[in-house]
Amino acid sequence: LERFPNSVILRDICGASNSGLRQFPAAISNFKKALEINPHNYVAYAELGGLYQDLGQFREAEESFKK
């Protein structure tokens, strides 16, 4: 990420890795950064929706899934 901070693929991978390690704030941050770079990244929206759902943040999950 230091070399390629604007890589959507790396942000998605880091988000998924952080999620698997239950480091949810870092996962959310990486997926949000991926969406800043590419607002049409459906993978990041789906992953964010799942994270928010797992965290009981259902309004945020619904918004993310709709996008």
PDB file of N, CA, C and O in Angstrom:
ATOM      1  N   LEU A   1       0.814  -1.198   0.000  1.00  0.00           N
ATOM      2  CA  LEU A   1       0.000   0.000   0.000  1.00  0.00           C
ATOM      3  C   LEU A   1       0.858   1.263   0.000  1.00  0.00           C
ATOM      4  O   LEU A   1       0.415   2.281  -0.525  1.00  0.00           O
ATOM      5  N   GLU A   2       2.035   1.171   0.580  1.00  0.00           N
ATOM      6  CA  GLU A   2       2.912   2.335   0.554  1.00  0.00           C
ATOM      7  C   GLU A   2       3.342   2.666  -0.870  1.00  0.00           C
ATOM      8  O   GLU A   2       3.428   3.817  -1.243  1.00  0.00           O
ATOM      9  N   ARG A   3       3.610   1.638  -1.652  1.00  0.00           N
ATOM     10  CA  ARG A   3       4.041   1.852  -3.044  1.00  0.00           C
ATOM     11  C   ARG A   3       2.882   2.155  -3.968  1.00  0.00           C
ATOM     12  O   ARG A   3       3.035   2.889  -4.932  1.00  0.00           O
ATOM     13  N   PHE A   4       1.727   1.554  -3.707  1.00  0.00           N
ATOM     14  CA  PHE A   4       0.570   1.699  -4.581  1.00  0.00           C
ATOM     15  C   PHE A   4      -0.673   2.069  -3.762  1.00  0.00           C
ATOM     16  O   PHE A   4      -1.611   1.286  -3.646  1.00  0.00           O
ATOM     17  N   PRO A   5      -0.697   3.256  -3.184  1.00  0.00           N
ATOM     18  CA  PRO A   5      -1.800   3.627  -2.305  1.00  0.00           C
ATOM     19  C   PRO A   5      -3.148   3.754  -3.012  1.00  0.00           C
ATOM     20  O   PRO A   5      -4.191   3.683  -2.365  1.00  0.00           O
ATOM     21  N   ASN A   6      -3.143   3.898  -4.321  1.00  0.00           N
ATOM     22  CA  ASN A   6      -4.391   4.045  -5.066  1.00  0.00           C
ATOM     23  C   ASN A   6      -4.807   2.781  -5.803  1.00  0.00           C
ATOM     24  O   ASN A   6      -5.585   2.839  -6.759  1.00  0.00           O
ATOM     25  N   SER A   7      -4.315   1.651  -5.358  1.00  0.00           N
ATOM     26  CA  SER A   7      -4.675   0.380  -5.968  1.00  0.00           C
ATOM     27  C   SER A   7      -5.956  -0.163  -5.323  1.00  0.00           C
ATOM     28  O   SER A   7      -5.972  -0.522  -4.140  1.00  0.00           O
ATOM     29  N   VAL A   8      -6.996  -0.223  -6.113  1.00  0.00           N
ATOM     30  CA  VAL A   8      -8.278  -0.739  -5.622  1.00  0.00           C
ATOM     31  C   VAL A   8      -8.144  -2.209  -5.239  1.00  0.00           C
ATOM     32  O   VAL A   8      -8.673  -2.641  -4.207  1.00  0.00           O
ATOM     33  N   ILE A   9      -7.431  -2.966  -6.041  1.00  0.00           N
ATOM     34  CA  ILE A   9      -7.273  -4.399  -5.771  1.00  0.00           C
ATOM     35  C   ILE A   9      -6.572  -4.618  -4.429  1.00  0.00           C
ATOM     36  O   ILE A   9      -7.008  -5.441  -3.615  1.00  0.00           O
ATOM     37  N   LEU A  10      -5.508  -3.875  -4.171  1.00  0.00           N
ATOM     38  CA  LEU A  10      -4.810  -4.010  -2.887  1.00  0.00           C
ATOM     39  C   LEU A  10      -5.701  -3.597  -1.726  1.00  0.00           C
ATOM     40  O   LEU A  10      -5.681  -4.232  -0.665  1.00  0.00           O
ATOM     41  N   ARG A  11      -6.489  -2.551  -1.913  1.00  0.00           N
ATOM     42  CA  ARG A  11      -7.416  -2.126  -0.849  1.00  0.00           C
ATOM     43  C   ARG A  11      -8.450  -3.209  -0.574  1.00  0.00           C
ATOM     44  O   ARG A  11      -8.793  -3.485   0.577  1.00  0.00           O
ATOM     45  N   ASP A  12      -8.977  -3.837  -1.645  1.00  0.00           N
ATOM     46  CA  ASP A  12      -9.945  -4.930  -1.470  1.00  0.00           C
ATOM     47  C   ASP A  12      -9.308  -6.109  -0.727  1.00  0.00           C
ATOM     48  O   ASP A  12      -9.910  -6.684   0.180  1.00  0.00           O
ATOM     49  N   ILE A  13      -8.081  -6.468  -1.112  1.00  0.00           N
ATOM     50  CA  ILE A  13      -7.382  -7.576  -0.461  1.00  0.00           C
ATOM     51  C   ILE A  13      -7.123  -7.262   1.014  1.00  0.00           C
ATOM     52  O   ILE A  13      -7.351  -8.110   1.887  1.00  0.00           O
ATOM     53  N   CYS A  14      -6.654  -6.055   1.288  1.00  0.00           N
ATOM     54  CA  CYS A  14      -6.397  -5.668   2.686  1.00  0.00           C
ATOM     55  C   CYS A  14      -7.695  -5.637   3.488  1.00  0.00           C
ATOM     56  O   CYS A  14      -7.722  -6.074   4.647  1.00  0.00           O
ATOM     57  N   GLY A  15      -8.762  -5.141   2.885  1.00  0.00           N
ATOM     58  CA  GLY A  15     -10.050  -5.128   3.572  1.00  0.00           C
ATOM     59  C   GLY A  15     -10.515  -6.530   3.906  1.00  0.00           C
ATOM     60  O   GLY A  15     -10.959  -6.804   5.024  1.00  0.00           O
ATOM     61  N   ALA A  16     -10.389  -7.440   2.951  1.00  0.00           N
ATOM     62  CA  ALA A  16     -10.798  -8.827   3.185  1.00  0.00           C
ATOM     63  C   ALA A  16      -9.905  -9.489   4.235  1.00  0.00           C
ATOM     64  O   ALA A  16     -10.399 -10.229   5.098  1.00  0.00           O
ATOM     65  N   SER A  17      -8.611  -9.210   4.178  1.00  0.00           N
ATOM     66  CA  SER A  17      -7.688  -9.774   5.169  1.00  0.00           C
ATOM     67  C   SER A  17      -7.997  -9.249   6.569  1.00  0.00           C
ATOM     68  O   SER A  17      -8.054 -10.019   7.522  1.00  0.00           O
ATOM     69  N   ASN A  18      -8.200  -7.941   6.663  1.00  0.00           N
ATOM     70  CA  ASN A  18      -8.540  -7.353   7.966  1.00  0.00           C
ATOM     71  C   ASN A  18      -9.850  -7.915   8.492  1.00  0.00           C
ATOM     72  O   ASN A  18      -9.974  -8.187   9.698  1.00  0.00           O
ATOM     73  N   SER A  19     -10.794  -8.113   7.617  1.00  0.00           N
ATOM     74  CA  SER A  19     -12.081  -8.676   8.024  1.00  0.00           C
ATOM     75  C   SER A  19     -11.894 -10.091   8.573  1.00  0.00           C
ATOM     76  O   SER A  19     -12.448 -10.445   9.614  1.00  0.00           O
ATOM     77  N   GLY A  20     -11.104 -10.890   7.872  1.00  0.00           N
ATOM     78  CA  GLY A  20     -10.834 -12.251   8.321  1.00  0.00           C
ATOM     79  C   GLY A  20     -10.111 -12.300   9.661  1.00  0.00           C
ATOM     80  O   GLY A  20     -10.306 -13.231  10.444  1.00  0.00           O
ATOM     81  N   LEU A  21      -9.312 -11.282   9.924  1.00  0.00           N
ATOM     82  CA  LEU A  21      -8.595 -11.192  11.195  1.00  0.00           C
ATOM     83  C   LEU A  21      -9.429 -10.488  12.267  1.00  0.00           C
ATOM     84  O   LEU A  21      -8.951 -10.257  13.376  1.00  0.00           O
ATOM     85  N   ARG A  22     -10.651 -10.150  11.916  1.00  0.00           N
ATOM     86  CA  ARG A  22     -11.600  -9.473  12.811  1.00  0.00           C
ATOM     87  C   ARG A  22     -11.103  -8.093  13.230  1.00  0.00           C
ATOM     88  O   ARG A  22     -11.390  -7.614  14.307  1.00  0.00           O
ATOM     89  N   GLN A  23     -10.351  -7.473  12.349  1.00  0.00           N
ATOM     90  CA  GLN A  23      -9.899  -6.091  12.546  1.00  0.00           C
ATOM     91  C   GLN A  23     -10.844  -5.198  11.744  1.00  0.00           C
ATOM     92  O   GLN A  23     -10.502  -4.668  10.685  1.00  0.00           O
ATOM     93  N   PHE A  24     -12.055  -5.073  12.267  1.00  0.00           N
ATOM     94  CA  PHE A  24     -13.142  -4.457  11.511  1.00  0.00           C
ATOM     95  C   PHE A  24     -12.924  -2.987  11.167  1.00  0.00           C
ATOM     96  O   PHE A  24     -13.214  -2.592  10.035  1.00  0.00           O
ATOM     97  N   PRO A  25     -12.417  -2.160  12.074  1.00  0.00           N
ATOM     98  CA  PRO A  25     -12.181  -0.758  11.678  1.00  0.00           C
ATOM     99  C   PRO A  25     -11.206  -0.632  10.501  1.00  0.00           C
ATOM    100  O   PRO A  25     -11.423   0.166   9.591  1.00  0.00           O
ATOM    101  N   ALA A  26     -10.152  -1.432  10.507  1.00  0.00           N
ATOM    102  CA  ALA A  26      -9.188  -1.404   9.404  1.00  0.00           C
ATOM    103  C   ALA A  26      -9.825  -1.912   8.118  1.00  0.00           C
ATOM    104  O   ALA A  26      -9.582  -1.369   7.031  1.00  0.00           O
ATOM    105  N   ALA A  27     -10.652  -2.945   8.219  1.00  0.00           N
ATOM    106  CA  ALA A  27     -11.334  -3.481   7.042  1.00  0.00           C
ATOM    107  C   ALA A  27     -12.246  -2.427   6.434  1.00  0.00           C
ATOM    108  O   ALA A  27     -12.232  -2.190   5.216  1.00  0.00           O
ATOM    109  N   ILE A  28     -13.044  -1.785   7.275  1.00  0.00           N
ATOM    110  CA  ILE A  28     -13.962  -0.747   6.794  1.00  0.00           C
ATOM    111  C   ILE A  28     -13.180   0.389   6.146  1.00  0.00           C
ATOM    112  O   ILE A  28     -13.551   0.878   5.071  1.00  0.00           O
ATOM    113  N   SER A  29     -12.099   0.785   6.765  1.00  0.00           N
ATOM    114  CA  SER A  29     -11.271   1.857   6.227  1.00  0.00           C
ATOM    115  C   SER A  29     -10.733   1.513   4.843  1.00  0.00           C
ATOM    116  O   SER A  29     -10.762   2.344   3.927  1.00  0.00           O
ATOM    117  N   ASN A  30     -10.254   0.290   4.664  1.00  0.00           N
ATOM    118  CA  ASN A  30      -9.719  -0.116   3.359  1.00  0.00           C
ATOM    119  C   ASN A  30     -10.805  -0.170   2.292  1.00  0.00           C
ATOM    120  O   ASN A  30     -10.583   0.271   1.163  1.00  0.00           O
ATOM    121  N   PHE A  31     -11.969  -0.682   2.634  1.00  0.00           N
ATOM    122  CA  PHE A  31     -13.039  -0.732   1.647  1.00  0.00           C
ATOM    123  C   PHE A  31     -13.536   0.671   1.289  1.00  0.00           C
ATOM    124  O   PHE A  31     -13.830   0.956   0.125  1.00  0.00           O
ATOM    125  N   LYS A  32     -13.598   1.548   2.279  1.00  0.00           N
ATOM    126  CA  LYS A  32     -14.010   2.929   1.994  1.00  0.00           C
ATOM    127  C   LYS A  32     -12.992   3.627   1.098  1.00  0.00           C
ATOM    128  O   LYS A  32     -13.357   4.387   0.198  1.00  0.00           O
ATOM    129  N   LYS A  33     -11.700   3.373   1.338  1.00  0.00           N
ATOM    130  CA  LYS A  33     -10.661   3.963   0.495  1.00  0.00           C
ATOM    131  C   LYS A  33     -10.774   3.414  -0.932  1.00  0.00           C
ATOM    132  O   LYS A  33     -10.634   4.168  -1.900  1.00  0.00           O
ATOM    133  N   ALA A  34     -11.063   2.131  -1.063  1.00  0.00           N
ATOM    134  CA  ALA A  34     -11.261   1.547  -2.395  1.00  0.00           C
ATOM    135  C   ALA A  34     -12.414   2.237  -3.114  1.00  0.00           C
ATOM    136  O   ALA A  34     -12.341   2.489  -4.325  1.00  0.00           O
ATOM    137  N   LEU A  35     -13.466   2.588  -2.374  1.00  0.00           N
ATOM    138  CA  LEU A  35     -14.612   3.258  -2.976  1.00  0.00           C
ATOM    139  C   LEU A  35     -14.308   4.713  -3.319  1.00  0.00           C
ATOM    140  O   LEU A  35     -14.896   5.252  -4.263  1.00  0.00           O
ATOM    141  N   GLU A  36     -13.416   5.344  -2.581  1.00  0.00           N
ATOM    142  CA  GLU A  36     -12.984   6.696  -2.946  1.00  0.00           C
ATOM    143  C   GLU A  36     -12.255   6.663  -4.286  1.00  0.00           C
ATOM    144  O   GLU A  36     -12.413   7.555  -5.108  1.00  0.00           O
ATOM    145  N   ILE A  37     -11.462   5.628  -4.477  1.00  0.00           N
ATOM    146  CA  ILE A  37     -10.691   5.492  -5.710  1.00  0.00           C
ATOM    147  C   ILE A  37     -11.607   5.114  -6.869  1.00  0.00           C
ATOM    148  O   ILE A  37     -11.500   5.660  -7.963  1.00  0.00           O
ATOM    149  N   ASN A  38     -12.500   4.169  -6.619  1.00  0.00           N
ATOM    150  CA  ASN A  38     -13.439   3.701  -7.652  1.00  0.00           C
ATOM    151  C   ASN A  38     -14.828   3.553  -7.044  1.00  0.00           C
ATOM    152  O   ASN A  38     -15.125   2.520  -6.439  1.00  0.00           O
ATOM    153  N   PRO A  39     -15.686   4.550  -7.197  1.00  0.00           N
ATOM    154  CA  PRO A  39     -17.020   4.501  -6.592  1.00  0.00           C
ATOM    155  C   PRO A  39     -17.952   3.444  -7.193  1.00  0.00           C
ATOM    156  O   PRO A  39     -19.055   3.258  -6.706  1.00  0.00           O
ATOM    157  N   HIS A  40     -17.501   2.754  -8.232  1.00  0.00           N
ATOM    158  CA  HIS A  40     -18.311   1.710  -8.864  1.00  0.00           C
ATOM    159  C   HIS A  40     -17.847   0.301  -8.479  1.00  0.00           C
ATOM    160  O   HIS A  40     -18.196  -0.667  -9.135  1.00  0.00           O
ATOM    161  N   ASN A  41     -17.072   0.206  -7.416  1.00  0.00           N
ATOM    162  CA  ASN A  41     -16.498  -1.065  -6.974  1.00  0.00           C
ATOM    163  C   ASN A  41     -17.546  -1.856  -6.175  1.00  0.00           C
ATOM    164  O   ASN A  41     -17.654  -1.721  -4.966  1.00  0.00           O
ATOM    165  N   TYR A  42     -18.313  -2.692  -6.876  1.00  0.00           N
ATOM    166  CA  TYR A  42     -19.400  -3.431  -6.225  1.00  0.00           C
ATOM    167  C   TYR A  42     -18.880  -4.412  -5.170  1.00  0.00           C
ATOM    168  O   TYR A  42     -19.574  -4.710  -4.209  1.00  0.00           O
ATOM    169  N   VAL A  43     -17.663  -4.893  -5.328  1.00  0.00           N
ATOM    170  CA  VAL A  43     -17.090  -5.819  -4.343  1.00  0.00           C
ATOM    171  C   VAL A  43     -16.953  -5.120  -2.989  1.00  0.00           C
ATOM    172  O   VAL A  43     -17.333  -5.668  -1.952  1.00  0.00           O
ATOM    173  N   ALA A  44     -16.439  -3.899  -3.007  1.00  0.00           N
ATOM    174  CA  ALA A  44     -16.261  -3.161  -1.756  1.00  0.00           C
ATOM    175  C   ALA A  44     -17.606  -2.864  -1.100  1.00  0.00           C
ATOM    176  O   ALA A  44     -17.735  -2.964   0.122  1.00  0.00           O
ATOM    177  N   TYR A  45     -18.614  -2.508  -1.900  1.00  0.00           N
ATOM    178  CA  TYR A  45     -19.944  -2.263  -1.330  1.00  0.00           C
ATOM    179  C   TYR A  45     -20.508  -3.525  -0.686  1.00  0.00           C
ATOM    180  O   TYR A  45     -21.075  -3.478   0.406  1.00  0.00           O
ATOM    181  N   ALA A  46     -20.349  -4.656  -1.345  1.00  0.00           N
ATOM    182  CA  ALA A  46     -20.859  -5.917  -0.801  1.00  0.00           C
ATOM    183  C   ALA A  46     -20.122  -6.301   0.481  1.00  0.00           C
ATOM    184  O   ALA A  46     -20.736  -6.718   1.464  1.00  0.00           O
ATOM    185  N   GLU A  47     -18.813  -6.156   0.468  1.00  0.00           N
ATOM    186  CA  GLU A  47     -18.018  -6.483   1.654  1.00  0.00           C
ATOM    187  C   GLU A  47     -18.365  -5.555   2.820  1.00  0.00           C
ATOM    188  O   GLU A  47     -18.496  -6.006   3.956  1.00  0.00           O
ATOM    189  N   LEU A  48     -18.497  -4.257   2.524  1.00  0.00           N
ATOM    190  CA  LEU A  48     -18.874  -3.313   3.570  1.00  0.00           C
ATOM    191  C   LEU A  48     -20.247  -3.654   4.141  1.00  0.00           C
ATOM    192  O   LEU A  48     -20.451  -3.613   5.352  1.00  0.00           O
ATOM    193  N   GLY A  49     -21.170  -3.994   3.263  1.00  0.00           N
ATOM    194  CA  GLY A  49     -22.501  -4.382   3.724  1.00  0.00           C
ATOM    195  C   GLY A  49     -22.452  -5.561   4.671  1.00  0.00           C
ATOM    196  O   GLY A  49     -23.105  -5.564   5.719  1.00  0.00           O
ATOM    197  N   GLY A  50     -21.642  -6.549   4.336  1.00  0.00           N
ATOM    198  CA  GLY A  50     -21.500  -7.717   5.204  1.00  0.00           C
ATOM    199  C   GLY A  50     -20.864  -7.369   6.540  1.00  0.00           C
ATOM    200  O   GLY A  50     -21.284  -7.860   7.587  1.00  0.00           O
ATOM    201  N   LEU A  51     -19.869  -6.514   6.506  1.00  0.00           N
ATOM    202  CA  LEU A  51     -19.219  -6.086   7.749  1.00  0.00           C
ATOM    203  C   LEU A  51     -20.196  -5.332   8.642  1.00  0.00           C
ATOM    204  O   LEU A  51     -20.296  -5.612   9.839  1.00  0.00           O
ATOM    205  N   TYR A  52     -20.893  -4.381   8.049  1.00  0.00           N
ATOM    206  CA  TYR A  52     -21.860  -3.613   8.829  1.00  0.00           C
ATOM    207  C   TYR A  52     -22.951  -4.515   9.402  1.00  0.00           C
ATOM    208  O   TYR A  52     -23.367  -4.354  10.541  1.00  0.00           O
ATOM    209  N   GLN A  53     -23.377  -5.480   8.618  1.00  0.00           N
ATOM    210  CA  GLN A  53     -24.397  -6.423   9.093  1.00  0.00           C
ATOM    211  C   GLN A  53     -23.869  -7.214  10.285  1.00  0.00           C
ATOM    212  O   GLN A  53     -24.554  -7.356  11.300  1.00  0.00           O
ATOM    213  N   ASP A  54     -22.652  -7.721  10.177  1.00  0.00           N
ATOM    214  CA  ASP A  54     -22.044  -8.481  11.281  1.00  0.00           C
ATOM    215  C   ASP A  54     -21.887  -7.632  12.541  1.00  0.00           C
ATOM    216  O   ASP A  54     -21.946  -8.152  13.653  1.00  0.00           O
ATOM    217  N   LEU A  55     -21.677  -6.333  12.349  1.00  0.00           N
ATOM    218  CA  LEU A  55     -21.502  -5.427  13.480  1.00  0.00           C
ATOM    219  C   LEU A  55     -22.832  -4.900  14.023  1.00  0.00           C
ATOM    220  O   LEU A  55     -22.842  -4.113  14.967  1.00  0.00           O
ATOM    221  N   GLY A  56     -23.934  -5.325  13.405  1.00  0.00           N
ATOM    222  CA  GLY A  56     -25.251  -4.887  13.864  1.00  0.00           C
ATOM    223  C   GLY A  56     -25.615  -3.487  13.414  1.00  0.00           C
ATOM    224  O   GLY A  56     -26.560  -2.904  13.926  1.00  0.00           O
ATOM    225  N   GLN A  57     -24.891  -2.952  12.451  1.00  0.00           N
ATOM    226  CA  GLN A  57     -25.172  -1.622  11.906  1.00  0.00           C
ATOM    227  C   GLN A  57     -26.010  -1.798  10.640  1.00  0.00           C
ATOM    228  O   GLN A  57     -25.523  -1.669   9.520  1.00  0.00           O
ATOM    229  N   PHE A  58     -27.279  -2.104  10.865  1.00  0.00           N
ATOM    230  CA  PHE A  58     -28.136  -2.544   9.777  1.00  0.00           C
ATOM    231  C   PHE A  58     -28.484  -1.438   8.779  1.00  0.00           C
ATOM    232  O   PHE A  58     -28.637  -1.703   7.591  1.00  0.00           O
ATOM    233  N   ARG A  59     -28.600  -0.217   9.233  1.00  0.00           N
ATOM    234  CA  ARG A  59     -28.892   0.886   8.316  1.00  0.00           C
ATOM    235  C   ARG A  59     -27.734   1.071   7.327  1.00  0.00           C
ATOM    236  O   ARG A  59     -27.949   1.207   6.117  1.00  0.00           O
ATOM    237  N   GLU A  60     -26.508   1.057   7.847  1.00  0.00           N
ATOM    238  CA  GLU A  60     -25.327   1.193   6.997  1.00  0.00           C
ATOM    239  C   GLU A  60     -25.199  -0.001   6.050  1.00  0.00           C
ATOM    240  O   GLU A  60     -24.828   0.153   4.886  1.00  0.00           O
ATOM    241  N   ALA A  61     -25.522  -1.195   6.565  1.00  0.00           N
ATOM    242  CA  ALA A  61     -25.475  -2.396   5.728  1.00  0.00           C
ATOM    243  C   ALA A  61     -26.449  -2.277   4.568  1.00  0.00           C
ATOM    244  O   ALA A  61     -26.091  -2.555   3.412  1.00  0.00           O
ATOM    245  N   GLU A  62     -27.661  -1.859   4.856  1.00  0.00           N
ATOM    246  CA  GLU A  62     -28.673  -1.720   3.805  1.00  0.00           C
ATOM    247  C   GLU A  62     -28.237  -0.714   2.747  1.00  0.00           C
ATOM    248  O   GLU A  62     -28.360  -0.980   1.537  1.00  0.00           O
ATOM    249  N   GLU A  63     -27.708   0.426   3.187  1.00  0.00           N
ATOM    250  CA  GLU A  63     -27.251   1.444   2.231  1.00  0.00           C
ATOM    251  C   GLU A  63     -26.142   0.900   1.337  1.00  0.00           C
ATOM    252  O   GLU A  63     -26.129   1.132   0.139  1.00  0.00           O
ATOM    253  N   SER A  64     -25.223   0.173   1.944  1.00  0.00           N
ATOM    254  CA  SER A  64     -24.107  -0.380   1.175  1.00  0.00           C
ATOM    255  C   SER A  64     -24.587  -1.434   0.184  1.00  0.00           C
ATOM    256  O   SER A  64     -24.172  -1.447  -0.968  1.00  0.00           O
ATOM    257  N   PHE A  65     -25.472  -2.313   0.625  1.00  0.00           N
ATOM    258  CA  PHE A  65     -25.998  -3.348  -0.278  1.00  0.00           C
ATOM    259  C   PHE A  65     -26.790  -2.735  -1.420  1.00  0.00           C
ATOM    260  O   PHE A  65     -26.734  -3.226  -2.548  1.00  0.00           O
ATOM    261  N   LYS A  66     -27.516  -1.663  -1.165  1.00  0.00           N
ATOM    262  CA  LYS A  66     -28.290  -1.017  -2.236  1.00  0.00           C
ATOM    263  C   LYS A  66     -27.385  -0.434  -3.321  1.00  0.00           C
ATOM    264  O   LYS A  66     -27.737  -0.428  -4.485  1.00  0.00           O
ATOM    265  N   LYS A  67     -26.232   0.082  -2.900  1.00  0.00           N
ATOM    266  CA  LYS A  67     -25.295   0.676  -3.872  1.00  0.00           C
ATOM    267  C   LYS A  67     -24.656  -0.418  -4.701  1.00  0.00           C
ATOM    268  O   LYS A  67     -24.337  -0.270  -5.825  1.00  0.00           O
TER     269      LYS A  67
END
